[in-house]
PDB file of C-alpha atoms in Angstrom:
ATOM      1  CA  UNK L   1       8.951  17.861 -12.344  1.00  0.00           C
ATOM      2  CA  UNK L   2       9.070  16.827  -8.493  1.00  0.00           C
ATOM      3  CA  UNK L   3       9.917  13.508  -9.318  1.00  0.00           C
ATOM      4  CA  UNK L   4      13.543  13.532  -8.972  1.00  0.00           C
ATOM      5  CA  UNK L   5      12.518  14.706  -5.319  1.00  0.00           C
ATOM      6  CA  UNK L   6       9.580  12.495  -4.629  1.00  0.00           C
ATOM      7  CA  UNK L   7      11.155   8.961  -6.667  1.00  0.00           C
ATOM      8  CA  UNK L   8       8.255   8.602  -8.768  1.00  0.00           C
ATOM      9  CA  UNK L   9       5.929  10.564 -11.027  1.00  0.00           C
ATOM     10  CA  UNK L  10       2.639   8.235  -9.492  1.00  0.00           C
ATOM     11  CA  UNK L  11       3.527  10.118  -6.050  1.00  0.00           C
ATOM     12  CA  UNK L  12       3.985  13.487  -7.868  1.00  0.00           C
ATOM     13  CA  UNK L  13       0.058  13.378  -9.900  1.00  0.00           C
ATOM     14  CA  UNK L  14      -1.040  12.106  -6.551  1.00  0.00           C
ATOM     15  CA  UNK L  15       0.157  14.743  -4.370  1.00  0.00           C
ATOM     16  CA  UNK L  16      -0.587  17.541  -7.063  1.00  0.00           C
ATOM     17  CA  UNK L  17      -4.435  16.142  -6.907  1.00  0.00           C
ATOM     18  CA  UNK L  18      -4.201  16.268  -3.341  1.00  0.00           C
ATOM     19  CA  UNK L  19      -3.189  19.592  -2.763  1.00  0.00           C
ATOM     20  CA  UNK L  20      -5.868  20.867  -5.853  1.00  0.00           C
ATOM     21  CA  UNK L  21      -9.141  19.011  -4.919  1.00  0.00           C
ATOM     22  CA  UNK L  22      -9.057  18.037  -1.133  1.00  0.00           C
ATOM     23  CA  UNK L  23      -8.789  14.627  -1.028  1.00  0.00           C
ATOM     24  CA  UNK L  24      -9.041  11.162  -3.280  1.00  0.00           C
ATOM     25  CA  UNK L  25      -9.420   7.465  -3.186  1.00  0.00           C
ATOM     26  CA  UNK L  26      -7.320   4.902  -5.222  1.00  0.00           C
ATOM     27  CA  UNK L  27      -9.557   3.688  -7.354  1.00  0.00           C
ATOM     28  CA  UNK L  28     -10.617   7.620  -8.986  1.00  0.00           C
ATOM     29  CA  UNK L  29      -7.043   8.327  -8.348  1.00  0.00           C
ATOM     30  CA  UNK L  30      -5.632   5.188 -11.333  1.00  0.00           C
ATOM     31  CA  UNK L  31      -8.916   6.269 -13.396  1.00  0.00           C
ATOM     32  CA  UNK L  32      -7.843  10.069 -13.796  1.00  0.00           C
ATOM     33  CA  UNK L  33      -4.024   9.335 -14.074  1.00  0.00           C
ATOM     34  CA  UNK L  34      -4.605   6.036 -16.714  1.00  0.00           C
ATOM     35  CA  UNK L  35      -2.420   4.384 -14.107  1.00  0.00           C
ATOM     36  CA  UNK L  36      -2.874   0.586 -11.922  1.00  0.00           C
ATOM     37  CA  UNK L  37      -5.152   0.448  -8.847  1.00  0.00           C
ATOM     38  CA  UNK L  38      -2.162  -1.148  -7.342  1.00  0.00           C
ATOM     39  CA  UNK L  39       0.480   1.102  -8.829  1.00  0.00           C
ATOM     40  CA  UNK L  40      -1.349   4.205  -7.089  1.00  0.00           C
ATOM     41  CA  UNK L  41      -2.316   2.451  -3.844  1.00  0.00           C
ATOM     42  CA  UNK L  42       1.373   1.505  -3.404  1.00  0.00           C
ATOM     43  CA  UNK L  43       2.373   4.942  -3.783  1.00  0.00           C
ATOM     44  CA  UNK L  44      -1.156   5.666  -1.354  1.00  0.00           C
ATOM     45  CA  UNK L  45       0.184   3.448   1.513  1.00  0.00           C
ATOM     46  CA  UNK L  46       4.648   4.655   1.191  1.00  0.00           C
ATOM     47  CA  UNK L  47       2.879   8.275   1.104  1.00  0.00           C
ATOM     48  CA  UNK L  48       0.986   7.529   4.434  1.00  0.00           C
ATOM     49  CA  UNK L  49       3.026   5.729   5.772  1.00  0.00           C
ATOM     50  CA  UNK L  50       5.698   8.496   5.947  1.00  0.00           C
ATOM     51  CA  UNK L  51       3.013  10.461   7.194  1.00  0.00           C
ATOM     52  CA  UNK L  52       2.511  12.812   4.349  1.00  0.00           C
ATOM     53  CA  UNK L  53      -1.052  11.619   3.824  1.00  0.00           C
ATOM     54  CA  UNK L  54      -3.974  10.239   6.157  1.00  0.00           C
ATOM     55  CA  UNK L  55      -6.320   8.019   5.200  1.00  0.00           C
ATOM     56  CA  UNK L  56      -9.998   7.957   6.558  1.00  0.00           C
ATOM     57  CA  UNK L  57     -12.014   4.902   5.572  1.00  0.00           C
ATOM     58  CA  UNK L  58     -16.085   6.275   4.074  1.00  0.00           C
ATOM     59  CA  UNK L  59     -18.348   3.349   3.915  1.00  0.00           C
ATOM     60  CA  UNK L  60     -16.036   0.412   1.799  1.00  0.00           C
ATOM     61  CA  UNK L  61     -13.599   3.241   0.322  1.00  0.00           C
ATOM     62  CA  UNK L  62     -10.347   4.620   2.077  1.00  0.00           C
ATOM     63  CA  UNK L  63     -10.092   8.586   1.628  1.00  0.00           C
ATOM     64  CA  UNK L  64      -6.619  10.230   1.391  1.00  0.00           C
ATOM     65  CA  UNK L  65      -5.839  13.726   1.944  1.00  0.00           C
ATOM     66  CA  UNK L  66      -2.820  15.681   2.888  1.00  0.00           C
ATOM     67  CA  UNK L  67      -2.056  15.412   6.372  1.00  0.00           C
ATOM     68  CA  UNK L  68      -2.653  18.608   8.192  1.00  0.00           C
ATOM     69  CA  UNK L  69      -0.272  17.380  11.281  1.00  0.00           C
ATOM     70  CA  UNK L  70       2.595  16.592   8.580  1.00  0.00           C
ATOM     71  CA  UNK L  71       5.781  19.042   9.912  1.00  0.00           C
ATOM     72  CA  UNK L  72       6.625  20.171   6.550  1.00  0.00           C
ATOM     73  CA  UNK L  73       2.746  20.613   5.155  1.00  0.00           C
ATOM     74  CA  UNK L  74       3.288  24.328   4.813  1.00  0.00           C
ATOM     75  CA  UNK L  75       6.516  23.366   3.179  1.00  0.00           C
ATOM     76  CA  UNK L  76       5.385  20.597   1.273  1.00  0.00           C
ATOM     77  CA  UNK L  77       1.940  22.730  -0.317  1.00  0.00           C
ATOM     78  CA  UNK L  78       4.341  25.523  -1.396  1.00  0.00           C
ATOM     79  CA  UNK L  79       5.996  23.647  -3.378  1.00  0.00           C
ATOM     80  CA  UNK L  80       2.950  21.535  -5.036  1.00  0.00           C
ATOM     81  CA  UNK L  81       1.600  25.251  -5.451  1.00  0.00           C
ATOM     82  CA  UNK L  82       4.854  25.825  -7.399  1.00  0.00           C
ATOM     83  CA  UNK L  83       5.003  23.168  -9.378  1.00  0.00           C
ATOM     84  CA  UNK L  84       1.409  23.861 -10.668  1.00  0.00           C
ATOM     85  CA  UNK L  85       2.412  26.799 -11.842  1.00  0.00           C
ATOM     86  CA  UNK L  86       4.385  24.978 -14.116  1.00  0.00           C
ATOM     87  CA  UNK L  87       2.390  22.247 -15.712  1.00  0.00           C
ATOM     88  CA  UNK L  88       0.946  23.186 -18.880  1.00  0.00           C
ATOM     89  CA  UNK L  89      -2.481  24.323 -19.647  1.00  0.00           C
ATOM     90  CA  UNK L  90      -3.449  21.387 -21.399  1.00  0.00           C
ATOM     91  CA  UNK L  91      -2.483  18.862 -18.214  1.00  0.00           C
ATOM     92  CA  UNK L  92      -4.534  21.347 -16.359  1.00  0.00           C
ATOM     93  CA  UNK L  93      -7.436  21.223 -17.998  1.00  0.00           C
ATOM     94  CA  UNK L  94      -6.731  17.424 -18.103  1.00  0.00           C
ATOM     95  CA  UNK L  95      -6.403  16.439 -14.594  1.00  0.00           C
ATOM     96  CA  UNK L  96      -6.525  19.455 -12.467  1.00  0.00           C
ATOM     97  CA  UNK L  97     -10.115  21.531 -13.197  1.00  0.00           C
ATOM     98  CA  UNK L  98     -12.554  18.848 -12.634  1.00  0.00           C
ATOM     99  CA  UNK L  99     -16.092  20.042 -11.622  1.00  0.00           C
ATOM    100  CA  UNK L 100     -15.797  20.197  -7.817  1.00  0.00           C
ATOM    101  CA  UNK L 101     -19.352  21.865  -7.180  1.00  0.00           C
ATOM    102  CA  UNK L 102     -22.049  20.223  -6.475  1.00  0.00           C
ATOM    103  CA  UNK L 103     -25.407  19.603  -8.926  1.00  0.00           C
ATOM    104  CA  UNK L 104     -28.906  18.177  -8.137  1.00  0.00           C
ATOM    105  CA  UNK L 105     -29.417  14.952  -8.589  1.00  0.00           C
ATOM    106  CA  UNK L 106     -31.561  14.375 -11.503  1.00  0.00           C
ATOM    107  CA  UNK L 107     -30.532  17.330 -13.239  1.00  0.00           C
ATOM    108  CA  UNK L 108     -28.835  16.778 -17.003  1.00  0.00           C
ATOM    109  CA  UNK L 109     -25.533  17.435 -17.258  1.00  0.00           C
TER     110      UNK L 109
ATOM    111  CA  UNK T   1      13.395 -11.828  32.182  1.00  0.00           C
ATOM    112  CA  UNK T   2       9.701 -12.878  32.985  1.00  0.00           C
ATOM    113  CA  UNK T   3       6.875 -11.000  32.038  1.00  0.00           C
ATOM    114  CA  UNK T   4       3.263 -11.876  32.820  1.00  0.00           C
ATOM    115  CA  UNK T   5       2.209 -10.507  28.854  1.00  0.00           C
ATOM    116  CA  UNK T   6      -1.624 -10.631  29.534  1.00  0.00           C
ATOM    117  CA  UNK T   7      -1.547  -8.310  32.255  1.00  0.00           C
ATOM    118  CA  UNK T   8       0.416  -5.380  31.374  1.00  0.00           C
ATOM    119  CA  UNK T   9      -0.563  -1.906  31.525  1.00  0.00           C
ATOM    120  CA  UNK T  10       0.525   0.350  29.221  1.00  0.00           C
ATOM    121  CA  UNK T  11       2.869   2.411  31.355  1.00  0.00           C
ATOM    122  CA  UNK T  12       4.741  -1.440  31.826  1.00  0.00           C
ATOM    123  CA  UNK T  13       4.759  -2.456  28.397  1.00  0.00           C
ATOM    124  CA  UNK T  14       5.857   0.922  27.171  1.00  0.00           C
ATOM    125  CA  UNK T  15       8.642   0.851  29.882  1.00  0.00           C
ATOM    126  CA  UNK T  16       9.706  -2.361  28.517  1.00  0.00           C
ATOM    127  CA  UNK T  17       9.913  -1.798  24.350  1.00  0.00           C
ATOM    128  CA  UNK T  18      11.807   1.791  25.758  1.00  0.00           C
ATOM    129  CA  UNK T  19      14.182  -0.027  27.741  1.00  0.00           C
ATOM    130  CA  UNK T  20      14.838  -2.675  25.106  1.00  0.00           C
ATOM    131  CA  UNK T  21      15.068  -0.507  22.428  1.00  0.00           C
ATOM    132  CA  UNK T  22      17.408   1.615  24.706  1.00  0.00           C
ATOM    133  CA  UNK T  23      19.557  -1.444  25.288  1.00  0.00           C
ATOM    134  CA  UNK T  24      20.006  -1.232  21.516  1.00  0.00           C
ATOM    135  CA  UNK T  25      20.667   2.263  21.096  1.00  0.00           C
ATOM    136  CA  UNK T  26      17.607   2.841  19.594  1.00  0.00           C
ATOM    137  CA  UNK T  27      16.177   6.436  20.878  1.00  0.00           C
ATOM    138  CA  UNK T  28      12.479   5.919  20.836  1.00  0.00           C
ATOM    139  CA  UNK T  29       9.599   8.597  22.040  1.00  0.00           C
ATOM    140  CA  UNK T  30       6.252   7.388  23.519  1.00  0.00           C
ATOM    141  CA  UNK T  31       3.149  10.025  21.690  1.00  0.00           C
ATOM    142  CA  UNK T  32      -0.025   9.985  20.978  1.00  0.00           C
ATOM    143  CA  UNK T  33      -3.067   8.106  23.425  1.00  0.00           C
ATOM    144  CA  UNK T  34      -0.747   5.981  25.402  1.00  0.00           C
ATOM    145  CA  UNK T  35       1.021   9.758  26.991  1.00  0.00           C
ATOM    146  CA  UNK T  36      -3.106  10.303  27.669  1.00  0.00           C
ATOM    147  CA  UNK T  37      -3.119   6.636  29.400  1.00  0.00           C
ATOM    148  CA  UNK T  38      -0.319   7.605  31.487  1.00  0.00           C
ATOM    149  CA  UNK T  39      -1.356  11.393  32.360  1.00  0.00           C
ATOM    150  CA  UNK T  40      -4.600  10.732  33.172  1.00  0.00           C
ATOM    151  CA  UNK T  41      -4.043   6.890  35.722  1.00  0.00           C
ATOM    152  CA  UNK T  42      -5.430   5.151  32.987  1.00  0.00           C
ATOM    153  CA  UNK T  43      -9.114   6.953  33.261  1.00  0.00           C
ATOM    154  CA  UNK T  44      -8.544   6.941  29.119  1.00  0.00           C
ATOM    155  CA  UNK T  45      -6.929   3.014  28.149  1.00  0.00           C
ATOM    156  CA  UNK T  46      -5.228   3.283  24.652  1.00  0.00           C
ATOM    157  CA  UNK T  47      -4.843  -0.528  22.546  1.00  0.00           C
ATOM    158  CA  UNK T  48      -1.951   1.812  20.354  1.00  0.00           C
ATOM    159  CA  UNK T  49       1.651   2.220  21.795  1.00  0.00           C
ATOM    160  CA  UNK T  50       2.975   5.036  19.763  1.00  0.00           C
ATOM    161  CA  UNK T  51       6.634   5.199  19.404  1.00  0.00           C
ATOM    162  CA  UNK T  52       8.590   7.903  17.326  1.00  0.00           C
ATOM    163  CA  UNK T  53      12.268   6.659  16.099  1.00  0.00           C
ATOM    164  CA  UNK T  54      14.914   7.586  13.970  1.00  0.00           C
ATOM    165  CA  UNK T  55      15.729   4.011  13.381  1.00  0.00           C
ATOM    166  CA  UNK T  56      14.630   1.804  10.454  1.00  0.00           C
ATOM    167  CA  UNK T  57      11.715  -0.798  10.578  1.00  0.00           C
ATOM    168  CA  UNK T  58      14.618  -3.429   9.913  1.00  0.00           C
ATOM    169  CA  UNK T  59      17.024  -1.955  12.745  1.00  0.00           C
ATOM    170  CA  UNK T  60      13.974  -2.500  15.269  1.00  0.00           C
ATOM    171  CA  UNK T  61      12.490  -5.654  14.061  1.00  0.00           C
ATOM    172  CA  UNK T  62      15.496  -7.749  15.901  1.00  0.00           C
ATOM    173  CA  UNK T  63      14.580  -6.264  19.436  1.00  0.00           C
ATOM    174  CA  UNK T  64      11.449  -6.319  19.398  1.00  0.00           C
ATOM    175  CA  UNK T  65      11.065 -10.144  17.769  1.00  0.00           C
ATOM    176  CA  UNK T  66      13.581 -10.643  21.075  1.00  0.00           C
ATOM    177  CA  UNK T  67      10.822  -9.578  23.230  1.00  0.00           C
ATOM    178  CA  UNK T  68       8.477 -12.304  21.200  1.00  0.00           C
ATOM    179  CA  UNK T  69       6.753  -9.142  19.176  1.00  0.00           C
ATOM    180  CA  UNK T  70       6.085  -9.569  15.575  1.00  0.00           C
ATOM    181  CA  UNK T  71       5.653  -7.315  12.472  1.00  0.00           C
ATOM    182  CA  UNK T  72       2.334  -7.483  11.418  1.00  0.00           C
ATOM    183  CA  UNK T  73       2.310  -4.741   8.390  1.00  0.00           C
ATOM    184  CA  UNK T  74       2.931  -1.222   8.142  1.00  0.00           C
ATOM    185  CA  UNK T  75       4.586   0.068  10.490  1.00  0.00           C
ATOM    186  CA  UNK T  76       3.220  -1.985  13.726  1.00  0.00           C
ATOM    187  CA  UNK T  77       4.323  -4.988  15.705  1.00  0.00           C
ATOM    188  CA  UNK T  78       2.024  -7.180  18.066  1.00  0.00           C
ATOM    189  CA  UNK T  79       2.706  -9.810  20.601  1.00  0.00           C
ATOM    190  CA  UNK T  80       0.912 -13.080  20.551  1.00  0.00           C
ATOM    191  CA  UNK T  81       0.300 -13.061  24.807  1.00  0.00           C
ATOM    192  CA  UNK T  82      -0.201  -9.339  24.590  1.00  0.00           C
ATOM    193  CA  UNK T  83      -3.257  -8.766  22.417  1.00  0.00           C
ATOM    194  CA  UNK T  84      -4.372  -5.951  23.932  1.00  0.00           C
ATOM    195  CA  UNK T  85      -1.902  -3.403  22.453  1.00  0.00           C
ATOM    196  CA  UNK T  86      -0.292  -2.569  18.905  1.00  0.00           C
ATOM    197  CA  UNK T  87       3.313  -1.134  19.320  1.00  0.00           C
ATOM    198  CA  UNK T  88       3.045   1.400  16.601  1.00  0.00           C
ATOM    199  CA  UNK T  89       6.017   3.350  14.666  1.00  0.00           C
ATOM    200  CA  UNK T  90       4.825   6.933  13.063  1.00  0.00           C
ATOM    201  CA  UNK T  91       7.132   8.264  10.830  1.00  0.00           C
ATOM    202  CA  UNK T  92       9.838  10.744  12.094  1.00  0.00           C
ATOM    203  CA  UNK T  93      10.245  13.448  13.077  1.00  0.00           C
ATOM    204  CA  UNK T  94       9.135  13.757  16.596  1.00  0.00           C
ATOM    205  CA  UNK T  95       6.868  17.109  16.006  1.00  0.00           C
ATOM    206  CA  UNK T  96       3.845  18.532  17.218  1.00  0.00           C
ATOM    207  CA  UNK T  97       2.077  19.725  14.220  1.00  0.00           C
ATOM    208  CA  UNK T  98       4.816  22.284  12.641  1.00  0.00           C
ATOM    209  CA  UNK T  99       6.985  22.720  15.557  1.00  0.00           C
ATOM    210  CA  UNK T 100       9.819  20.261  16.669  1.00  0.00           C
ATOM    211  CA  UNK T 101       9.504  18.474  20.080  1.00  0.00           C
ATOM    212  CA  UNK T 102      12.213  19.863  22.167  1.00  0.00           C
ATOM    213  CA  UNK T 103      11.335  18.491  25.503  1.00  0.00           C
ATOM    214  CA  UNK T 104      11.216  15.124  26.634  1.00  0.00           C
ATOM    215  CA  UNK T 105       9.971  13.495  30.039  1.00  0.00           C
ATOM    216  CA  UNK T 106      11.244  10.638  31.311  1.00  0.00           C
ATOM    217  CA  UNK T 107       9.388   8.209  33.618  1.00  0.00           C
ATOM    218  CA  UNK T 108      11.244   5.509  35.763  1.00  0.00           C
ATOM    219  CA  UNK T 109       9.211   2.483  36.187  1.00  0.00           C
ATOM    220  CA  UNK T 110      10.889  -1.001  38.012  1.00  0.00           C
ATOM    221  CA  UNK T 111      11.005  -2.107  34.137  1.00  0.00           C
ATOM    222  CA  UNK T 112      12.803   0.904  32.341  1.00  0.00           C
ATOM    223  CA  UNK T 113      12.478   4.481  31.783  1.00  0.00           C
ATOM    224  CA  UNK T 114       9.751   5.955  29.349  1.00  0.00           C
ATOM    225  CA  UNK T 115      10.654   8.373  26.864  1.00  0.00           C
ATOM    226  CA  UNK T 116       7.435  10.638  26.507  1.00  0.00           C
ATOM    227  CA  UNK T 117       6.326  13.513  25.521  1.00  0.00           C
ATOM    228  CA  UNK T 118       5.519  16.155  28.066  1.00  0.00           C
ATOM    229  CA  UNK T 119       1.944  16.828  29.502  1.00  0.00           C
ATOM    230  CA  UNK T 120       2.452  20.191  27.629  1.00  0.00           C
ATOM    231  CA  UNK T 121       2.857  18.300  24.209  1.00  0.00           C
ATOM    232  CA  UNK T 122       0.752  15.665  24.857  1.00  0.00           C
ATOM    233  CA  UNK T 123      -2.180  18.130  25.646  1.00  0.00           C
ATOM    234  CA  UNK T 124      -1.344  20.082  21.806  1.00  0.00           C
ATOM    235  CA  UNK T 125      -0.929  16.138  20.333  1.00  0.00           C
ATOM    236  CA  UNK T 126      -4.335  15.575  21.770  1.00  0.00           C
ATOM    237  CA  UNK T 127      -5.810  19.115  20.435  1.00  0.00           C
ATOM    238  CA  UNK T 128      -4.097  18.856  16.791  1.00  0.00           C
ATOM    239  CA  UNK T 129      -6.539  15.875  16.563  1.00  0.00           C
ATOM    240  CA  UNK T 130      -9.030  17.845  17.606  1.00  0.00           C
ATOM    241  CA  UNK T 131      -8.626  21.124  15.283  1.00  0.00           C
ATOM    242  CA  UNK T 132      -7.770  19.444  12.366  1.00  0.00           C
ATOM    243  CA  UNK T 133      -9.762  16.453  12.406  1.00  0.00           C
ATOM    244  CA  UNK T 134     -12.676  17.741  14.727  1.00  0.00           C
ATOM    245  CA  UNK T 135     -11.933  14.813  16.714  1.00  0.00           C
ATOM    246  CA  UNK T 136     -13.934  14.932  20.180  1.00  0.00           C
ATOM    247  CA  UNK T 137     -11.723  12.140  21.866  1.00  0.00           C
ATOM    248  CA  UNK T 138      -8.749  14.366  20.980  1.00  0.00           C
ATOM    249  CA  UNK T 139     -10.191  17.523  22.685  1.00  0.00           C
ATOM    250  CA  UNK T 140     -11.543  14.740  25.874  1.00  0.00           C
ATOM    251  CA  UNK T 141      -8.281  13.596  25.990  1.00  0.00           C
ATOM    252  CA  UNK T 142      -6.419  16.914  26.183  1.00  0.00           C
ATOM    253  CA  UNK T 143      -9.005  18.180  29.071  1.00  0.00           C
ATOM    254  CA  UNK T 144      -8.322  14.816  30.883  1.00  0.00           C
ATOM    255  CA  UNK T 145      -4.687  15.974  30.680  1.00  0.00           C
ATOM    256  CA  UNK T 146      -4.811  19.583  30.916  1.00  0.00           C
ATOM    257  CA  UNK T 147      -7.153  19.657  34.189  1.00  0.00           C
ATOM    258  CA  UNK T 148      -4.511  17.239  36.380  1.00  0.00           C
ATOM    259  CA  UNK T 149      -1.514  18.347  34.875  1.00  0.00           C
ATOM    260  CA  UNK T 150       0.297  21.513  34.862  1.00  0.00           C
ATOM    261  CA  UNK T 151       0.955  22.923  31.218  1.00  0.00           C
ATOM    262  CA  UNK T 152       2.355  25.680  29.851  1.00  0.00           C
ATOM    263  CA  UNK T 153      -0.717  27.491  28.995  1.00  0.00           C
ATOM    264  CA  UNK T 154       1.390  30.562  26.857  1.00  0.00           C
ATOM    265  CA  UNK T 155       3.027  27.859  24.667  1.00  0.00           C
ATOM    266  CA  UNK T 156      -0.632  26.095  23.579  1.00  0.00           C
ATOM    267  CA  UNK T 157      -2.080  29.503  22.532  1.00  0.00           C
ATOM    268  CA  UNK T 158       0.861  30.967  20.865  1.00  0.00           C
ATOM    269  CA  UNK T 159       1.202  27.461  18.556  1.00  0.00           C
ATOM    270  CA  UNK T 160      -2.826  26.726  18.370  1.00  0.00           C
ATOM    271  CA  UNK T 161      -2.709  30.363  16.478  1.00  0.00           C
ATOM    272  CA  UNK T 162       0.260  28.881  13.982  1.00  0.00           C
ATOM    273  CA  UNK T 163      -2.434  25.676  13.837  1.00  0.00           C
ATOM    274  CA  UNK T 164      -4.688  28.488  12.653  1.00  0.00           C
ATOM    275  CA  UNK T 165      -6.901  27.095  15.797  1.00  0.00           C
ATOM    276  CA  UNK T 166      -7.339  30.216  18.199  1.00  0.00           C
ATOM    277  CA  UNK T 167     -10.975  29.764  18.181  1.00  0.00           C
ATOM    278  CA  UNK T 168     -11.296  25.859  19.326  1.00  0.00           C
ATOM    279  CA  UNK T 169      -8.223  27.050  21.690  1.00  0.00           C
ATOM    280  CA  UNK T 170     -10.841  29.281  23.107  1.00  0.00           C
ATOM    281  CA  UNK T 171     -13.349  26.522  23.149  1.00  0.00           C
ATOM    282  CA  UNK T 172     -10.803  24.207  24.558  1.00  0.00           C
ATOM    283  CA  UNK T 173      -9.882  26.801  27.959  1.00  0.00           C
ATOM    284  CA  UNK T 174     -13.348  27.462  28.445  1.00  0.00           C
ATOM    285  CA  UNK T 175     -14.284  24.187  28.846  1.00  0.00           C
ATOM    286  CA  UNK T 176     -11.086  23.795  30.856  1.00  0.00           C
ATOM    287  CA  UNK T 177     -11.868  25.985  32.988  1.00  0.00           C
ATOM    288  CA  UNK T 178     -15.158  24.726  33.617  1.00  0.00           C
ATOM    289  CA  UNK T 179     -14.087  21.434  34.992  1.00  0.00           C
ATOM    290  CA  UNK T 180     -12.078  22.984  37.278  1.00  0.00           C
ATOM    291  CA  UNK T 181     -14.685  24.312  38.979  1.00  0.00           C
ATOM    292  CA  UNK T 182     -13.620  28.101  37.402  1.00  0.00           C
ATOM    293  CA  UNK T 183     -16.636  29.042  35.896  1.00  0.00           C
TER     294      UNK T 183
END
């Protein structure tokens, strides 16, 4: 969908999650998407690099999330809003209504 | 040219990557904490020289390995006699948040002229940090600038309320106006 715009559909999934849950890491990033560690940490680094995304390190893990002080970030989440709009129900079940709440620890799922 | 590396302050150095650069045609901007450095007579001493360029890693690798400063990843360069700072290139454009920087200062020094941002921008640099990151060295840093520094106090408020910041703005001038003795 964005890819023509963004070169690469790893950039795309990554910006879509971005823009739906807040913020990810690499590692959750390549286990929701099926894709590399590497693959997704490339696109991590060209992404902040260009200063699209900021990265804040928790504990061992580096934390990306779209970058507030980015000129175009109004620009840039209307489209990602767009573009949701048009990826089908079943990828949005898939990748894009994951359980965001919290729950006790302890408590079954 | 000789330069004494290990003593530099950051005005120096930043005078001489701008007037190398320059010599290049390479138009680069000095943000972020090194503006603070500068503004505030080095009461706040950033290790990060901040430059914002149009031109391509490549295109400034050859003047800056000229000055003896190497690429060590990303988008940053050090010097082996100059530990004490990383020259630093953000990505384009020059902007404060969502508005376009459209004023520049310049600051002669024996060594070159500094490209920086104005004590206006550098205070909203300082305070985007600060409302979007709750960072307290960004809203420090802005009150180091803003109290010795005349800004344009219309131009903050109108664009903290497009930040969707009006009430750390608030926050921000009442503490300002505390340290200067205003009550």
């Amino acid at each position: 969908m964005l890819e023509p715009l963004l070169g690469n559909k790893t950039s795309e999934k990554i910006l879509l999650y971005l823009h739906v849950y807040g913020e990810g890491y690499s590692r959750l990033l390549s286990r929701v998407f099926g894709m590399s560690v590497s693959g997704v940490y490339q696109q991590l680094r060209r992404l902040e690099d260009g200063g699209v995304i900021v990265g804040f390190s928790k504990g061992r893990t580096r934390i990306f999330k779209l970058n507030p002080r980015y000129p175009f970030r109004s620009e840039l989440a209307a489209l990602l809003r767009k573009a949701l709009q048009f990826v089908s129900e079943d990828t949005k079940e898939q990748y894009f209504r994951g359980r965001t709440r919290p729950r006790r620890t302890g408590k079954p799922v | 040219m000789t330069v004494a590396w290990e003593r530099l302050t950051t005005a120096e150095l930043a005078a001489i990557v701008c007037d190398q650069l320059d010599r290049c045609g390479i138009r680069a901007t000095l943000v972020g904490g090194a503006c603070v450095t500068i503004y505030s007579d080095n009461r706040y001493i950033s290790g990060d020289l901040d430059f914002v360029t149009d031109a391509s890693l490549k295109e400034l690798e050859k003047p800056l390995r000229a000055l003896g400063f190497v690429p060590t990843g990303g988008r940053h360069f050090e010097h082996p006699r100059c530990a004490a700072f990383i020259i630093d290139f953000p990505a384009p454009p020059l902007s404060i948040g969502g508005d376009p920087v459209r004023e520049i200062n310049r600051l002669r020094m024996p060594r070159g002229t500094i490209r920086l941002l104005t004590p206006t921008d550098c205070v909203r640099d300082r305070l985007a940090a600060y409302y979007h990151w709750n960072d307290p060295q960004g809203l420090e840093q802005a009150l180091m600038v803003a109290s010795s520094h005349s800004i344009d106090h219309a131009l903050v408020k109108r664009w903290s309320k497009d930040e969707k910041a009006t009430v750390k703005h608030r926050e921000f001038m009442r503490m300002l106006r505390r340290r200067k003795g205003g009550g």
